[in-house]
Tab-separated table of C-alpha atoms and ligand atoms in Angstrom:
chain	number	residue	atom	x	y	z
L	1	MET	CA	14.419	90.986	109.141
L	2	SER	CA	11.551	90.063	106.977
L	3	THR	CA	11.675	86.238	107.253
L	4	THR	CA	8.565	84.827	109.008
L	5	ARG	CA	8.928	83.681	112.608
L	6	ASP	CA	9.279	80.040	113.397
L	7	SER	CA	6.345	78.804	115.316
L	8	PHE	CA	4.771	75.811	117.099
L	9	GLN	CA	3.011	73.654	114.518
L	10	SER	CA	0.170	72.426	116.645
L	11	ARG	CA	-1.653	73.079	119.943
L	12	LEU	CA	-0.542	69.751	121.216
L	13	GLY	CA	3.096	70.501	120.378
L	14	PHE	CA	2.846	73.793	122.175
L	15	ILE	CA	1.305	72.269	125.279
L	16	LEU	CA	3.991	69.600	125.354
L	17	ALA	CA	6.736	72.107	124.854
L	18	ALA	CA	5.251	74.474	127.538
L	19	ALA	CA	4.640	71.461	129.845
L	20	GLY	CA	8.188	70.294	129.108
L	21	SER	CA	9.469	73.601	130.380
L	22	ALA	CA	7.238	73.551	133.525
L	23	ILE	CA	7.862	69.803	134.370
L	24	GLY	CA	11.359	69.537	135.639
L	25	LEU	CA	13.479	68.889	138.666
L	26	GLY	CA	11.166	71.209	140.571
L	27	ASN	CA	8.344	68.824	140.127
L	28	ILE	CA	10.166	65.506	140.593
L	29	TRP	CA	12.576	66.542	143.268
L	30	GLY	CA	11.349	69.796	144.814
L	31	PHE	CA	7.576	69.171	145.023
L	32	PRO	CA	7.845	65.625	146.890
L	33	THR	CA	10.368	66.798	149.364
L	34	GLN	CA	8.507	70.039	150.125
L	35	ALA	CA	5.255	68.145	150.635
L	36	ALA	CA	6.813	65.608	152.905
L	37	ASN	CA	8.345	68.098	155.045
L	38	ASN	CA	5.322	70.562	155.102
L	39	GLY	CA	2.256	68.500	156.289
L	40	GLY	CA	2.080	66.164	153.380
L	41	GLY	CA	-1.647	66.510	152.014
L	42	ALA	CA	-1.867	69.788	153.617
L	43	PHE	CA	0.997	71.189	151.602
L	44	VAL	CA	-0.667	69.659	148.324
L	45	PHE	CA	-3.759	71.214	149.298
L	46	VAL	CA	-2.278	74.740	149.812
L	47	TYR	CA	-0.187	74.268	146.714
L	48	LEU	CA	-3.329	73.728	144.698
L	49	ILE	CA	-4.958	76.810	146.008
L	50	VAL	CA	-1.871	79.003	145.371
L	51	THR	CA	-1.458	77.545	142.029
L	52	VAL	CA	-5.191	78.304	140.884
L	53	LEU	CA	-5.390	81.794	142.576
L	54	LEU	CA	-1.872	83.125	141.619
L	55	ALA	CA	0.422	80.993	139.707
L	56	LEU	CA	-1.809	80.186	136.738
L	57	PRO	CA	-3.042	83.785	136.427
L	58	ALA	CA	0.747	84.900	136.410
L	59	LEU	CA	1.414	82.124	133.633
L	60	TYR	CA	-1.516	83.482	131.774
L	61	ALA	CA	-0.324	87.113	131.942
L	62	GLU	CA	3.259	86.007	130.877
L	63	MET	CA	1.940	83.924	127.965
L	64	TYR	CA	-0.732	86.433	126.764
L	65	ILE	CA	1.949	89.295	126.564
L	66	GLY	CA	4.080	87.048	124.427
L	67	ASN	CA	1.174	85.762	122.355
L	68	GLN	CA	-0.112	89.352	121.587
L	69	ALA	CA	3.248	90.750	120.758
L	70	GLN	CA	4.528	87.798	118.679
L	71	LYS	CA	7.909	88.968	119.889
L	72	ASN	CA	10.796	87.870	122.165
L	73	PRO	CA	10.278	88.980	125.820
L	74	VAL	CA	12.304	92.217	125.490
L	75	GLY	CA	10.419	93.279	122.474
L	76	ALA	CA	7.113	92.101	123.723
L	77	LEU	CA	7.413	93.973	127.147
L	78	GLN	CA	8.504	96.983	125.149
L	79	ASP	CA	5.492	96.866	123.022
L	80	ALA	CA	3.255	96.268	125.986
L	81	CYS	CA	4.875	99.249	127.913
L	82	GLU	CA	4.662	101.646	124.954
L	83	ASP	CA	2.139	103.933	126.446
L	84	VAL	CA	4.278	104.507	129.572
L	85	SER	CA	7.849	103.967	128.671
L	86	ARG	CA	9.373	101.593	126.166
L	87	ASN	CA	12.545	101.812	128.089
L	88	LEU	CA	10.681	100.329	131.177
L	89	GLY	CA	9.664	97.444	129.075
L	90	LYS	CA	13.030	96.819	127.688
L	91	TYR	CA	14.800	96.906	130.889
L	92	ALA	CA	12.325	94.582	132.473
L	93	GLY	CA	12.501	92.321	129.574
L	94	LEU	CA	16.479	92.411	129.978
L	95	PHE	CA	16.027	91.657	133.755
L	96	GLY	CA	13.873	88.481	132.802
L	97	LEU	CA	16.515	87.567	130.306
L	98	LEU	CA	19.255	87.885	133.083
L	99	GLY	CA	17.087	85.685	135.256
L	100	ALA	CA	16.909	83.069	132.418
L	101	ILE	CA	20.723	82.794	132.377
L	102	LEU	CA	20.943	82.751	136.215
L	103	MET	CA	18.302	80.032	136.269
L	104	LEU	CA	20.345	78.010	133.658
L	105	SER	CA	23.602	78.623	135.598
L	106	PHE	CA	22.522	76.495	138.553
L	107	TYR	CA	20.039	74.230	136.855
L	108	THR	CA	22.549	72.962	134.240
L	109	ILE	CA	24.999	72.054	136.754
L	110	VAL	CA	22.349	69.959	138.589
L	111	ALA	CA	21.133	68.543	135.336
L	112	GLY	CA	24.679	67.367	134.488
L	113	TRP	CA	24.868	65.429	137.762
L	114	MET	CA	21.427	63.687	136.628
L	115	LEU	CA	23.007	62.881	133.330
L	116	ALA	CA	26.214	61.315	134.914
L	117	HIS	CA	24.009	59.462	137.276
L	118	ALA	CA	22.037	58.155	134.372
L	119	LEU	CA	25.217	57.132	132.509
L	120	SER	CA	26.692	55.268	135.613
L	121	PRO	CA	24.393	52.486	135.420
L	122	LEU	CA	24.866	52.014	131.801
L	123	MET	CA	28.684	51.714	132.341
L	124	GLU	CA	28.026	49.157	135.007
L	125	LEU	CA	25.910	47.135	132.654
L	126	ILE	CA	28.549	46.984	129.956
L	127	GLY	CA	31.352	46.300	132.679
L	128	PHE	CA	33.100	49.538	132.986
L	129	THR	CA	32.950	49.466	136.711
L	130	ASP	CA	35.517	52.186	137.233
L	131	ALA	CA	33.770	54.611	134.911
L	132	ALA	CA	30.489	53.861	136.703
L	133	ILE	CA	31.985	54.748	140.070
L	134	TRP	CA	33.350	57.965	138.732
L	135	LEU	CA	30.208	58.856	137.227
L	136	GLY	CA	28.349	58.280	140.492
L	137	GLU	CA	30.506	60.282	142.653
L	138	SER	CA	30.623	64.098	142.793
L	139	SER	CA	33.813	65.705	141.713
L	140	HIS	CA	35.120	68.858	140.008
L	141	ALA	CA	36.182	66.865	136.986
L	142	ARG	CA	32.625	65.609	136.608
L	143	ASN	CA	31.097	69.058	136.692
L	144	LEU	CA	33.712	70.256	134.165
L	145	ALA	CA	32.623	67.333	131.879
L	146	PHE	CA	28.972	67.074	132.255
L	147	THR	CA	27.934	70.755	132.536
L	148	PRO	CA	29.182	71.438	129.007
L	149	VAL	CA	27.729	68.147	127.599
L	150	PHE	CA	24.259	69.236	129.009
L	151	ILE	CA	24.636	72.634	127.511
L	152	ILE	CA	25.654	71.132	124.217
L	153	LEU	CA	22.612	68.842	124.031
L	154	GLY	CA	20.162	71.706	124.800
L	155	ALA	CA	21.935	73.911	122.124
L	156	LEU	CA	21.707	71.201	119.624
L	157	ILE	CA	17.817	71.234	120.040
L	158	ILE	CA	17.593	75.005	120.127
L	159	ASN	CA	19.678	75.480	117.162
L	160	GLN	CA	17.124	73.331	115.106
L	161	GLY	CA	14.678	76.036	115.815
L	162	VAL	CA	11.076	76.080	117.305
L	163	SER	CA	9.146	73.465	115.478
L	164	LYS	CA	11.901	71.310	114.394
L	165	GLY	CA	13.889	71.453	117.609
L	166	ILE	CA	11.853	72.495	120.748
L	167	GLU	CA	8.501	71.220	119.665
L	168	ARG	CA	9.732	67.950	118.038
L	169	TRP	CA	11.909	67.064	121.146
L	170	SER	CA	9.448	67.905	123.659
L	171	SER	CA	6.795	65.960	121.909
L	172	ARG	CA	9.243	62.976	121.938
L	173	LEU	CA	10.675	63.092	125.451
L	174	MET	CA	7.331	64.296	127.404
L	175	PRO	CA	5.451	61.011	126.660
L	176	ILE	CA	8.602	58.845	127.470
L	177	LEU	CA	9.039	60.776	130.788
L	178	PHE	CA	5.366	60.036	131.694
L	179	VAL	CA	5.876	56.190	130.998
L	180	LEU	CA	8.914	56.007	132.863
L	181	LEU	CA	7.353	57.750	135.836
L	182	ILE	CA	4.335	55.455	135.843
L	183	GLY	CA	6.587	52.413	135.537
L	184	LEU	CA	8.656	53.510	138.343
L	185	ILE	CA	5.765	54.344	140.592
L	186	ILE	CA	4.161	50.912	139.892
L	187	TYR	CA	7.493	49.171	140.755
L	188	ILE	CA	8.213	51.160	144.020
L	189	LEU	CA	4.716	50.673	145.290
L	190	GLN	CA	5.109	47.032	145.371
L	191	GLN	CA	8.265	47.159	147.521
L	192	PRO	CA	8.034	46.589	151.397
L	193	GLY	CA	7.714	49.852	153.251
L	194	ALA	CA	6.325	51.815	150.430
L	195	ASN	CA	2.662	51.837	151.893
L	196	GLU	CA	3.957	53.903	154.965
L	197	GLY	CA	5.199	56.468	152.426
L	198	VAL	CA	1.954	56.732	150.579
L	199	ALA	CA	0.227	57.311	153.941
L	200	MET	CA	2.609	60.028	154.962
L	201	TYR	CA	2.209	61.781	151.622
L	202	LEU	CA	-1.427	61.563	151.340
L	203	GLN	CA	-2.491	62.212	154.897
L	204	PRO	CA	-2.865	65.791	155.541
L	205	ASP	CA	-1.423	67.231	158.716
L	206	PHE	CA	-3.656	70.404	158.924
L	207	SER	CA	-1.930	71.604	162.038
L	208	GLN	CA	0.765	72.824	159.727
L	209	LEU	CA	-1.561	75.129	157.875
L	210	GLN	CA	-1.287	77.597	160.735
L	211	ASP	CA	2.417	78.140	159.618
L	212	PRO	CA	2.504	81.157	157.281
L	213	MET	CA	5.777	79.892	155.793
L	214	LEU	CA	3.760	77.053	154.313
L	215	ILE	CA	2.058	79.386	151.905
L	216	ILE	CA	5.143	81.186	150.993
L	217	SER	CA	6.948	77.823	150.297
L	218	ALA	CA	3.853	76.731	148.261
L	219	MET	CA	4.014	79.858	146.255
L	220	GLY	CA	7.682	79.721	145.480
L	221	GLN	CA	7.284	76.114	144.386
L	222	ALA	CA	4.395	76.919	142.255
L	223	PHE	CA	6.131	79.698	140.441
L	224	PHE	CA	9.367	77.860	139.912
L	225	SER	CA	7.412	74.760	138.689
L	226	LEU	CA	5.367	76.698	136.234
L	227	SER	CA	8.495	78.464	134.964
L	228	ILE	CA	7.123	81.825	135.629
L	229	GLY	CA	9.275	84.985	135.662
L	230	VAL	CA	12.206	84.459	133.243
L	231	GLY	CA	10.349	85.091	129.934
L	232	GLY	CA	10.527	81.409	128.770
L	233	MET	CA	6.741	80.992	128.769
L	234	MET	CA	6.307	84.366	127.169
L	235	VAL	CA	8.512	83.462	124.282
L	236	TYR	CA	6.778	80.185	123.800
L	237	GLY	CA	3.396	82.099	123.929
L	238	SER	CA	4.907	84.249	121.174
L	239	TYR	CA	5.357	81.217	119.038
L	240	MET	CA	1.659	80.310	119.067
L	241	LYS	CA	-0.842	81.610	116.640
L	242	LYS	CA	-1.905	85.180	117.672
L	243	ASN	CA	-5.147	85.252	119.678
L	244	ALA	CA	-5.001	81.571	120.516
L	245	ASN	CA	-7.087	80.733	123.462
L	246	MET	CA	-4.370	81.307	126.145
L	247	GLY	CA	-6.877	80.444	128.940
L	248	GLN	CA	-7.370	77.003	127.964
L	249	LEU	CA	-3.844	76.318	127.101
L	250	VAL	CA	-2.608	77.548	130.401
L	251	ILE	CA	-5.130	75.258	132.161
L	252	SER	CA	-3.801	72.333	130.300
L	253	ILE	CA	-0.243	73.240	131.033
L	254	GLY	CA	-1.008	73.857	134.663
L	255	ALA	CA	-2.943	70.459	135.020
L	256	LEU	CA	-0.167	68.523	133.345
L	257	ASP	CA	2.549	70.185	135.663
L	258	THR	CA	0.512	69.561	138.761
L	259	LEU	CA	-0.299	65.971	137.871
L	260	ILE	CA	3.424	65.151	137.373
L	261	ALA	CA	4.435	66.776	140.486
L	262	PHE	CA	1.650	64.828	142.418
L	263	LEU	CA	2.805	61.611	140.684
L	264	ALA	CA	6.521	62.344	141.606
L	265	GLY	CA	5.417	62.599	145.251
L	266	LEU	CA	3.856	59.099	144.870
L	267	LEU	CA	7.264	57.913	143.670
L	268	ILE	CA	9.793	59.737	145.902
L	269	ILE	CA	8.293	59.507	149.301
L	270	PRO	CA	7.398	55.838	149.222
L	271	THR	CA	10.861	55.286	147.768
L	272	LEU	CA	12.253	56.953	150.832
L	273	PHE	CA	10.302	54.694	153.035
L	274	VAL	CA	11.465	51.625	151.104
L	275	ALA	CA	15.015	52.680	151.781
L	276	GLN	CA	14.254	53.151	155.337
L	277	HIS	CA	12.803	49.706	155.542
L	278	LEU	CA	16.225	48.604	154.048
L	279	GLY	CA	17.941	50.195	157.106
L	280	LEU	CA	18.882	53.533	155.395
L	281	GLU	CA	18.716	56.644	157.335
L	282	VAL	CA	16.016	58.934	155.680
L	283	PHE	CA	15.182	61.392	158.381
L	284	ALA	CA	17.355	64.124	159.946
L	285	ASP	CA	15.826	66.012	162.809
L	286	GLY	CA	12.464	64.638	162.261
L	287	LYS	CA	12.345	65.811	158.721
L	288	LEU	CA	12.795	63.764	155.534
L	289	ILE	CA	16.267	64.440	154.112
L	290	GLY	CA	15.488	66.435	150.973
L	291	GLY	CA	18.481	68.111	149.517
L	292	PRO	CA	21.161	66.599	147.178
L	293	GLN	CA	21.761	63.927	149.747
L	294	LEU	CA	18.355	62.409	148.948
L	295	ILE	CA	18.848	62.086	145.155
L	296	PHE	CA	22.557	61.486	145.007
L	297	SER	CA	23.193	59.386	148.009
L	298	ILE	CA	20.109	57.832	149.525
L	299	LEU	CA	18.694	56.877	146.138
L	300	PRO	CA	21.710	55.516	144.525
L	301	THR	CA	22.415	53.508	147.825
L	302	LEU	CA	18.894	52.123	147.638
L	303	PHE	CA	19.117	51.223	144.036
L	304	ASP	CA	22.249	49.295	144.771
L	305	SER	CA	20.697	47.330	147.433
L	306	MET	CA	17.836	46.254	145.204
L	307	GLY	CA	19.871	43.515	143.529
L	308	ASP	CA	20.187	42.940	139.790
L	309	ILE	CA	17.164	44.990	139.027
L	310	GLY	CA	18.563	48.090	140.813
L	311	VAL	CA	20.879	49.029	138.037
L	312	TYR	CA	17.797	49.263	135.796
L	313	VAL	CA	15.864	51.130	138.258
L	314	ALA	CA	18.703	53.622	138.497
L	315	LEU	CA	19.069	54.037	134.896
L	316	VAL	CA	15.316	54.694	134.477
L	317	PHE	CA	15.037	57.056	137.296
L	318	PHE	CA	18.114	59.254	136.216
L	319	SER	CA	17.150	59.202	132.672
L	320	LEU	CA	13.822	60.440	133.676
L	321	MET	CA	15.417	63.300	135.719
L	322	SER	CA	17.850	64.210	132.784
L	323	MET	CA	14.935	64.350	130.270
L	324	ALA	CA	12.795	66.541	132.532
L	325	ALA	CA	15.751	68.825	133.230
L	326	LEU	CA	16.596	68.970	129.475
L	327	THR	CA	13.151	70.106	128.283
L	328	SER	CA	13.211	72.723	131.205
L	329	THR	CA	16.358	74.321	130.106
L	330	LEU	CA	15.147	74.850	126.447
L	331	SER	CA	12.532	77.509	127.272
L	332	SER	CA	15.105	79.479	129.211
L	333	THR	CA	17.742	79.288	126.591
L	334	GLU	CA	15.346	80.331	123.908
L	335	VAL	CA	14.772	83.665	125.670
L	336	PRO	CA	18.249	85.027	125.025
L	337	VAL	CA	18.503	83.390	121.697
L	338	ALA	CA	15.257	84.888	120.520
L	339	TYR	CA	16.351	88.347	121.733
L	340	LEU	CA	19.643	88.193	119.835
L	341	VAL	CA	17.946	86.810	116.555
L	342	GLU	CA	15.178	89.243	116.591
L	343	ASP	CA	16.641	92.372	118.073
L	344	LYS	CA	20.438	92.124	117.300
L	345	SER	CA	20.074	90.401	113.899
L	346	TYR	CA	22.156	87.330	114.921
L	347	SER	CA	21.752	84.130	112.961
L	348	ARG	CA	20.154	81.423	114.996
L	349	SER	CA	23.358	79.240	115.242
L	350	LYS	CA	25.459	82.228	116.270
L	351	ALA	CA	22.934	83.253	119.006
L	352	THR	CA	22.885	79.750	120.128
L	353	ILE	CA	26.661	79.474	120.459
L	354	LEU	CA	26.999	82.905	122.079
L	355	VAL	CA	24.162	82.123	124.690
L	356	SER	CA	25.799	78.531	125.425
L	357	LEU	CA	29.126	80.201	126.013
L	358	ILE	CA	27.723	82.705	128.416
L	359	VAL	CA	25.822	80.058	130.270
L	360	LEU	CA	28.866	78.006	130.379
L	361	THR	CA	30.791	80.847	131.767
L	362	ALA	CA	28.056	81.327	134.486
L	363	CYS	CA	28.002	77.747	135.385
L	364	MET	CA	31.788	77.512	135.649
L	365	THR	CA	31.792	80.576	137.894
L	366	ILE	CA	29.422	78.695	140.224
L	367	VAL	CA	31.407	75.498	140.030
L	368	TYR	CA	34.667	77.265	141.068
L	369	ASN	CA	32.862	79.152	143.812
L	370	PHE	CA	30.210	76.593	144.755
L	371	ASP	CA	29.791	77.223	148.480
L	372	SER	CA	29.228	80.852	148.274
L	373	LEU	CA	27.312	81.066	144.889
L	374	PHE	CA	25.117	78.105	144.326
L	375	GLY	CA	22.727	78.449	147.216
L	376	LEU	CA	22.718	82.241	146.755
L	377	ILE	CA	21.584	82.135	143.143
L	378	ILE	CA	18.968	79.591	143.803
L	379	THR	CA	17.602	81.895	146.572
L	380	TRP	CA	17.694	84.923	144.438
L	381	VAL	CA	15.950	83.486	141.479
L	382	ASN	CA	13.302	81.750	143.539
L	383	THR	CA	12.730	84.430	146.216
L	384	PHE	CA	13.160	87.547	144.122
L	385	GLN	CA	13.329	87.203	140.526
L	386	LEU	CA	10.191	85.021	139.979
L	387	PRO	CA	7.795	86.937	142.129
L	388	ILE	CA	9.007	90.304	141.006
L	389	MET	CA	8.589	89.345	137.394
L	390	GLY	CA	5.311	87.789	138.099
L	391	LEU	CA	4.106	91.102	139.814
L	392	PHE	CA	5.424	93.068	136.847
L	393	TYR	CA	3.433	90.888	134.471
L	394	PHE	CA	0.110	91.538	136.466
L	395	ILE	CA	0.986	95.417	136.567
L	396	VAL	CA	1.539	95.318	132.701
L	397	VAL	CA	-1.531	93.448	131.870
L	398	GLY	CA	-3.762	95.194	134.344
L	399	TRP	CA	-2.604	98.819	134.138
L	400	ILE	CA	0.240	99.760	131.706
L	401	TRP	CA	-0.668	98.111	128.522
L	402	LYS	CA	-3.636	99.606	126.671
L	403	ARG	CA	-3.491	99.086	122.736
L	404	GLY	CA	-3.994	95.483	121.684
L	405	ASN	CA	-4.885	94.405	125.141
L	406	GLN	CA	-8.273	92.816	125.038
L	407	LEU	CA	-8.411	92.838	128.972
L	408	ALA	CA	-8.199	96.768	128.742
L	409	ASP	CA	-10.492	97.243	125.733
L	410	GLN	CA	-13.554	99.009	127.156
L	411	ALA	CA	-15.842	97.971	124.317
L	412	LEU	CA	-14.952	94.297	124.378
L	413	LEU	CA	-15.170	94.155	128.174
L	414	ALA	CA	-18.613	95.752	128.096
L	415	SER	CA	-19.897	93.095	125.928
L	416	LYS	CA	-18.103	90.276	127.885
L	417	PRO	CA	-18.701	90.196	131.551
L	418	SER	CA	-16.585	87.179	132.199
L	419	LEU	CA	-13.771	88.912	130.434
L	420	LYS	CA	-14.184	91.987	132.575
L	421	LEU	CA	-14.188	89.949	135.700
L	422	TRP	CA	-10.983	88.100	134.718
L	423	GLY	CA	-9.326	91.447	133.904
L	424	ASN	CA	-10.311	92.963	137.288
L	425	TYR	CA	-9.097	89.898	138.889
L	426	LEU	CA	-5.637	90.269	137.144
L	427	ARG	CA	-5.710	93.928	137.721
L	428	TYR	CA	-6.503	94.207	141.636
L	429	VAL	CA	-6.621	90.878	143.295
L	430	CYS	CA	-3.472	89.262	141.856
L	431	PRO	CA	-0.872	92.180	142.474
L	432	ILE	CA	-2.414	92.628	145.874
L	433	LEU	CA	-2.122	88.938	146.862
L	434	LEU	CA	1.181	88.465	145.284
L	435	SER	CA	2.520	91.628	147.134
L	436	ILE	CA	1.302	90.302	150.398
L	437	VAL	CA	3.090	87.009	150.060
L	438	PHE	CA	6.216	88.663	148.707
L	439	ILE	CA	6.471	91.035	151.652
L	440	SER	CA	6.014	88.186	154.004
L	441	VAL	CA	8.983	86.412	152.364
L	442	ILE	CA	11.149	89.394	152.826
L	443	MET	CA	10.130	89.853	156.446
L	444	ALA	CA	10.807	86.188	157.046
L	445	LEU	CA	14.296	86.354	155.595
N	1	LIG	N1	9.793	74.696	135.882
N	1	LIG	C1	11.124	74.033	135.870
N	1	LIG	C2	11.071	72.904	136.978
N	1	LIG	O1	10.109	72.590	137.482
N	1	LIG	C3	12.210	75.029	136.224
N	1	LIG	C4	12.164	76.302	135.374
N	1	LIG	C5	12.101	77.481	136.145
N	1	LIG	C6	12.238	76.217	134.083
N	1	LIG	C7	12.041	78.826	135.366
N	1	LIG	C8	12.427	77.423	133.399
N	1	LIG	C9	12.180	78.632	134.018
N	1	LIG	O2	12.133	72.270	137.192
């Protein structure tokens, strides 16, 4: 195919799209609850260290490979592994692609719940109380309706392409998300009980630092939050002008992702204490309730008890969640779509339809086997898929890939000591650190 590849039109558009992929349920739901249950400020502190030392370098490696190759992840890894074995690159790329589908298979279900919860207050406002109740209660029928709705929303954007779809929608939704989040924080912090939550969130309990699981949880959270390991960031990197300054871009994306996670903590944890103030149960066994019960039971009950304004707060909160989830699914969907378009000569719309059907099938398989599959797939993606791929990216950038890799170009490295240091860091320190953490995870299972 000789047509030119679609691409991001501006650096800001690229940053917002990549931040859109990064900022998702992991930030607004995962990060606050992990922080609350792992020593508050101490978790935030460890999270920052792990992000800087390992997650941002992994994000750099992933985006850099894509940017140099200007191809979808399967093609990009094939090129990067050329000197050793193109097949190695191909299968690694396909493994990432499978990870993207698995990530979508559970994430889209949860995203559908968010969307249903966002529509529920709307229905209440226009007087459709029965519909509002149905939307707010988990049911098979709701999954069967809302998982496809969410897949279709993502597909409509992906089908419009990179600049007209992904970039345009991320540039619209991310600023709205930010404003809604700030608005909610301001409102919640004025409610009785909120201050206690702020104190719990920000006061570090450094005794928890001795727990090795803390580093493991922080790393898992950081990789998931930065969307590392399924090729989504690689394919976004490939849509950026070749040789763009990836270092700077990665820092901006990491800073935005971490900022939103931090702000989400400032929303969720005080909200829980406001709920407690109103008599709701928010602790179980001395830990804050963090799972689905937090989002889909405690929060809605809290919003209900807030009086007239509660319905608007619920609307804003779940719209925020839905937007965050939507922009996060775009990058994972783009991975198989770009592969089908570039390597299998599909038209973009055919590829989008096929990928949507595959994701729908995967989602429905989970919906019908929820108890056995849902948790299992989340664990697989978080514990294995993301770190293994992260490790592979380090090995590719540091060891396997020679031609066209500035970090392996001896002449360039000799003239730029900082580049050499960075190259050696990615080559030696990162894979060793990541392997240590990864082995600890396996041993802790
Ligand atoms: N980073 C997203 C979040 O925080 C999740 C995600 C993981 C998106 C992997 C794409 C790929 O919710």
